[in-house]
Tab-separated table of C-alpha atoms in Angstrom:
chain	number	residue	atom	x	y	z
C	12	GLN	CA	-89.179	-8.846	-105.492
C	13	SER	CA	-87.128	-7.100	-108.188
C	14	ALA	CA	-83.655	-8.395	-108.905
C	15	LEU	CA	-80.481	-6.610	-107.966
C	16	THR	CA	-79.061	-4.590	-110.871
C	17	GLN	CA	-75.971	-5.845	-112.686
C	18	PRO	CA	-74.588	-4.857	-116.088
C	19	ALA	CA	-75.627	-7.369	-118.719
C	20	SER	CA	-72.106	-7.781	-119.990
C	21	VAL	CA	-68.499	-6.799	-119.395
C	22	SER	CA	-65.379	-7.697	-121.281
C	23	GLY	CA	-61.634	-7.499	-120.895
C	24	SER	CA	-58.413	-8.771	-122.365
C	25	PRO	CA	-56.220	-11.381	-120.704
C	26	GLY	CA	-54.222	-9.850	-117.890
C	27	GLN	CA	-56.537	-6.880	-117.460
C	28	SER	CA	-58.845	-6.197	-114.518
C	29	ILE	CA	-62.599	-5.829	-114.641
C	30	THR	CA	-65.230	-4.856	-112.092
C	31	ILE	CA	-68.851	-5.973	-112.010
C	32	SER	CA	-71.284	-3.864	-110.025
C	33	CYS	CA	-74.378	-5.007	-108.160
C	34	THR	CA	-76.809	-2.299	-107.114
C	35	GLY	CA	-79.624	-2.783	-104.660
C	36	THR	CA	-81.267	-0.780	-101.924
C	37	SER	CA	-80.941	-0.182	-98.209
C	38	ARG	CA	-83.284	-3.140	-97.723
C	39	ASP	CA	-80.846	-5.599	-99.246
C	40	VAL	CA	-77.274	-4.817	-100.372
C	41	GLY	CA	-76.993	-1.673	-98.290
C	42	GLY	CA	-78.626	-3.098	-95.206
C	43	TYR	CA	-76.591	-6.242	-94.626
C	44	ASN	CA	-73.073	-7.563	-95.153
C	45	TYR	CA	-74.553	-10.674	-96.727
C	46	VAL	CA	-73.584	-10.101	-100.339
C	47	SER	CA	-72.133	-13.041	-102.216
C	48	TRP	CA	-70.946	-13.682	-105.766
C	49	TYR	CA	-71.274	-16.798	-107.914
C	50	GLN	CA	-69.626	-17.885	-111.141
C	51	GLN	CA	-71.533	-20.056	-113.587
C	52	HIS	CA	-70.132	-21.684	-116.690
C	53	PRO	CA	-72.586	-22.834	-119.390
C	54	GLY	CA	-74.503	-25.942	-118.368
C	55	LYS	CA	-72.925	-26.015	-114.910
C	56	ALA	CA	-74.110	-25.260	-111.408
C	57	PRO	CA	-73.128	-21.939	-109.866
C	58	LYS	CA	-69.931	-21.790	-107.835
C	59	LEU	CA	-69.366	-19.564	-104.819
C	60	MET	CA	-66.609	-17.025	-105.435
C	61	ILE	CA	-67.116	-14.406	-102.702
C	62	SER	CA	-69.198	-14.503	-99.503
C	63	GLU	CA	-70.192	-11.822	-97.006
C	64	VAL	CA	-69.068	-8.978	-99.281
C	65	SER	CA	-65.365	-9.757	-99.402
C	66	ASN	CA	-64.570	-13.229	-98.073
C	67	ARG	CA	-62.940	-15.584	-100.518
C	68	PRO	CA	-63.564	-19.316	-99.929
C	69	SER	CA	-60.587	-21.603	-99.900
C	70	GLY	CA	-59.721	-22.744	-103.380
C	71	VAL	CA	-60.891	-19.557	-105.069
C	72	SER	CA	-58.117	-17.597	-106.741
C	73	ASN	CA	-56.978	-14.428	-105.009
C	74	ARG	CA	-57.546	-12.681	-108.318
C	75	PHE	CA	-61.177	-12.427	-107.215
C	76	SER	CA	-62.123	-9.787	-104.663
C	77	GLY	CA	-65.304	-8.164	-103.407
C	78	SER	CA	-66.276	-4.874	-101.829
C	79	LYS	CA	-69.314	-2.762	-101.000
C	80	SER	CA	-70.132	0.909	-100.758
C	81	GLY	CA	-73.601	1.958	-99.750
C	82	ASN	CA	-76.165	0.088	-101.829
C	83	THR	CA	-73.660	-1.131	-104.427
C	84	ALA	CA	-71.420	-4.168	-104.179
C	85	SER	CA	-68.613	-4.940	-106.592
C	86	LEU	CA	-66.688	-7.968	-107.792
C	87	THR	CA	-63.236	-7.335	-109.195
C	88	ILE	CA	-61.297	-9.880	-111.194
C	89	SER	CA	-57.663	-9.037	-111.766
C	90	GLY	CA	-55.261	-10.677	-114.198
C	91	LEU	CA	-58.083	-11.929	-116.401
C	92	GLN	CA	-57.701	-15.459	-117.701
C	93	ALA	CA	-59.580	-17.306	-120.405
C	94	GLU	CA	-61.244	-19.589	-117.843
C	95	ASP	CA	-62.821	-16.585	-116.124
C	96	GLU	CA	-65.227	-16.262	-119.054
C	97	ALA	CA	-68.587	-17.093	-117.487
C	98	ASP	CA	-71.751	-15.590	-116.052
C	99	TYR	CA	-71.492	-13.904	-112.673
C	100	TYR	CA	-74.324	-13.359	-110.221
C	101	CYS	CA	-74.469	-11.337	-107.049
C	102	SER	CA	-76.906	-12.124	-104.274
C	103	SER	CA	-78.006	-10.494	-101.049
C	104	TYR	CA	-80.053	-11.365	-98.038
C	105	THR	CA	-83.265	-9.364	-97.681
C	106	SER	CA	-86.044	-9.873	-95.153
C	107	SER	CA	-86.200	-13.671	-94.869
C	108	SER	CA	-85.314	-14.269	-98.486
C	109	ILE	CA	-82.421	-14.107	-100.908
C	110	LYS	CA	-82.303	-11.825	-103.930
C	111	PHE	CA	-80.082	-12.406	-106.954
C	112	GLY	CA	-78.810	-9.995	-109.545
C	113	GLY	CA	-79.768	-10.454	-113.171
C	114	GLY	CA	-76.314	-11.759	-114.028
C	115	THR	CA	-73.351	-10.417	-115.956
C	116	ARG	CA	-71.746	-12.203	-118.894
C	117	LEU	CA	-67.966	-11.787	-118.761
C	118	THR	CA	-66.195	-12.130	-122.071
C	119	VAL	CA	-62.427	-12.502	-122.172
C	120	LEU	CA	-61.341	-11.037	-125.486
S	26	GLU	CA	-67.233	-34.943	-99.951
S	27	VAL	CA	-70.375	-32.845	-99.901
S	28	GLN	CA	-72.876	-33.892	-102.556
S	29	LEU	CA	-76.333	-32.657	-103.448
S	30	VAL	CA	-78.189	-34.664	-106.084
S	31	GLU	CA	-81.540	-33.446	-107.407
S	32	SER	CA	-84.109	-35.656	-109.092
S	33	GLY	CA	-87.759	-35.655	-110.053
S	34	GLY	CA	-87.760	-33.165	-112.898
S	35	GLY	CA	-89.537	-33.776	-116.166
S	36	LEU	CA	-92.316	-32.682	-118.479
S	37	VAL	CA	-95.617	-31.760	-116.865
S	38	GLN	CA	-98.770	-30.121	-118.206
S	39	PRO	CA	-99.905	-26.690	-117.027
S	40	GLY	CA	-101.862	-27.070	-113.811
S	41	GLY	CA	-100.049	-30.254	-112.950
S	42	SER	CA	-97.892	-31.229	-110.004
S	43	LEU	CA	-94.395	-32.503	-109.467
S	44	ARG	CA	-92.173	-33.348	-106.519
S	45	LEU	CA	-88.464	-32.661	-106.640
S	46	SER	CA	-85.970	-34.361	-104.330
S	47	CYS	CA	-82.465	-33.409	-103.289
S	48	ALA	CA	-80.390	-36.179	-101.733
S	49	ALA	CA	-77.609	-34.868	-99.518
S	50	SER	CA	-74.447	-36.653	-98.432
S	51	GLY	CA	-71.026	-35.899	-97.011
S	52	PHE	CA	-72.237	-33.583	-94.252
S	53	THR	CA	-74.647	-33.446	-91.315
S	54	PHE	CA	-77.776	-32.543	-93.262
S	55	SER	CA	-79.826	-31.662	-90.200
S	56	SER	CA	-77.376	-28.903	-89.243
S	57	TYR	CA	-77.987	-26.722	-92.287
S	58	TRP	CA	-80.662	-24.501	-93.748
S	59	MET	CA	-81.444	-25.640	-97.280
S	60	HIS	CA	-82.757	-23.741	-100.305
S	61	TRP	CA	-84.195	-24.176	-103.765
S	62	VAL	CA	-83.051	-21.843	-106.546
S	63	ARG	CA	-84.277	-21.979	-110.142
S	64	GLN	CA	-83.030	-20.790	-113.512
S	65	ALA	CA	-85.284	-20.497	-116.534
S	66	PRO	CA	-83.629	-21.331	-119.873
S	67	GLY	CA	-81.237	-18.555	-120.830
S	68	ARG	CA	-82.184	-16.518	-117.769
S	69	GLY	CA	-80.695	-15.687	-114.383
S	70	LEU	CA	-80.850	-17.319	-110.972
S	71	VAL	CA	-84.001	-16.836	-108.916
S	72	TRP	CA	-84.381	-17.806	-105.293
S	73	VAL	CA	-87.439	-19.995	-104.656
S	74	SER	CA	-87.622	-21.175	-101.062
S	75	ARG	CA	-85.737	-22.059	-97.904
S	76	MET	CA	-86.216	-24.258	-94.866
S	77	ASN	CA	-84.525	-24.218	-91.497
S	78	ARG	CA	-82.684	-27.105	-89.904
S	79	ASP	CA	-85.594	-28.914	-88.263
S	80	GLY	CA	-88.258	-28.025	-90.813
S	81	SER	CA	-90.183	-25.706	-88.523
S	82	SER	CA	-89.606	-22.531	-90.548
S	83	THR	CA	-90.020	-21.850	-94.266
S	84	ASN	CA	-89.936	-18.887	-96.633
S	85	TYR	CA	-91.028	-18.561	-100.258
S	86	ALA	CA	-90.661	-16.198	-103.177
S	87	ASP	CA	-93.898	-14.378	-103.944
S	88	SER	CA	-94.045	-16.058	-107.359
S	89	VAL	CA	-94.456	-19.533	-105.841
S	90	LYS	CA	-96.163	-18.792	-102.531
S	91	GLY	CA	-99.271	-20.909	-102.097
S	92	ARG	CA	-98.303	-23.272	-104.930
S	93	PHE	CA	-94.954	-24.710	-103.829
S	94	THR	CA	-94.104	-26.387	-100.520
S	95	ILE	CA	-90.610	-27.079	-99.286
S	96	SER	CA	-90.032	-29.930	-96.865
S	97	ARG	CA	-87.236	-32.138	-95.593
S	98	ASP	CA	-86.671	-35.539	-94.070
S	99	ASN	CA	-83.558	-35.350	-91.903
S	100	ALA	CA	-83.631	-39.113	-91.325
S	101	LYS	CA	-83.294	-39.610	-95.083
S	102	ASN	CA	-80.988	-36.616	-95.655
S	103	THR	CA	-83.373	-35.373	-98.316
S	104	LEU	CA	-84.887	-32.018	-99.225
S	105	TYR	CA	-88.100	-31.802	-101.238
S	106	LEU	CA	-89.994	-29.273	-103.284
S	107	HIS	CA	-93.658	-30.042	-103.896
S	108	MET	CA	-94.897	-28.027	-106.846
S	109	ASN	CA	-98.602	-27.626	-107.605
S	110	SER	CA	-100.605	-25.591	-110.115
S	111	LEU	CA	-97.583	-25.432	-112.372
S	112	ARG	CA	-97.384	-22.715	-115.020
S	113	ALA	CA	-95.304	-22.301	-118.141
S	114	GLU	CA	-93.223	-19.692	-116.333
S	115	ASP	CA	-92.146	-22.330	-113.784
S	116	THR	CA	-90.107	-24.013	-116.514
S	117	ALA	CA	-86.533	-23.969	-115.237
S	118	VAL	CA	-83.613	-25.917	-113.915
S	119	TYR	CA	-84.155	-26.289	-110.183
S	120	TYR	CA	-81.098	-26.375	-107.945
S	121	CYS	CA	-80.932	-27.260	-104.287
S	122	ALA	CA	-78.271	-25.424	-102.350
S	123	ARG	CA	-76.801	-25.536	-98.872
S	124	GLU	CA	-76.687	-22.332	-96.881
S	125	ASN	CA	-73.476	-21.811	-94.986
S	126	TRP	CA	-74.192	-21.665	-91.242
S	127	GLY	CA	-76.878	-18.990	-91.386
S	128	ASN	CA	-74.700	-16.584	-93.362
S	129	TYR	CA	-77.083	-16.369	-96.314
S	130	PHE	CA	-74.746	-17.670	-98.969
S	131	PHE	CA	-74.647	-21.004	-100.747
S	132	ASP	CA	-71.452	-22.985	-100.388
S	133	TYR	CA	-72.650	-26.112	-102.206
S	134	TRP	CA	-75.067	-26.586	-105.097
S	135	GLY	CA	-76.535	-29.624	-106.770
S	136	GLN	CA	-76.300	-30.181	-110.511
S	137	GLY	CA	-79.945	-29.230	-111.028
S	138	THR	CA	-83.022	-30.944	-112.419
S	139	LEU	CA	-85.027	-29.599	-115.359
S	140	VAL	CA	-88.749	-28.991	-115.015
S	141	THR	CA	-90.645	-28.267	-118.218
S	142	VAL	CA	-94.255	-27.119	-118.018
S	143	SER	CA	-95.918	-27.470	-121.387
S	144	SER	CA	-98.952	-28.989	-123.041
């Protein structure tokens, strides 16, 4: 059960936009619209940011958006703010289990 | 307010056993699939196990299959993870998480409980 592939790190300046990719296969990301994204600050529990590829839960800033093309899903954060600095994880349903990405550390310069 | 509170973590020797609990409140526990997810120190999230609403169906990650057992008591609004034959690589913070209405994402997470496997 190998993890989904995410870049280890991304960075951006305040106000800029960044995109984090999440690459899987046709058996997970590409096969279902069950991709979600989580934000995790150090020492805290993960927080849902995007569900089912592109749905934003209430209370999550509209600066966060999700999309998918083929076997790769993406999380875009626009108008970067200092509080966005955190680890981000994608996840996908796959044959009776859930698979996470390895995580991406976002640094706001 | 939805709350998930894990307990039962601690230091255990290799080969030992431990039972984690996750007390749920603020929602109808018996209406939701529930999961365990773990995170080794400095590492990423890893899905461990899930159980359906009435406890009749379970799934496990290959890494824990045959050693861990998920269970629930809907009368007590509590999810459990029974861990046997523990290994050093099981050292992690264990989170319980609520799955949103069969849509395979987690809308609520507990704060986690740390399990350390070491002699």
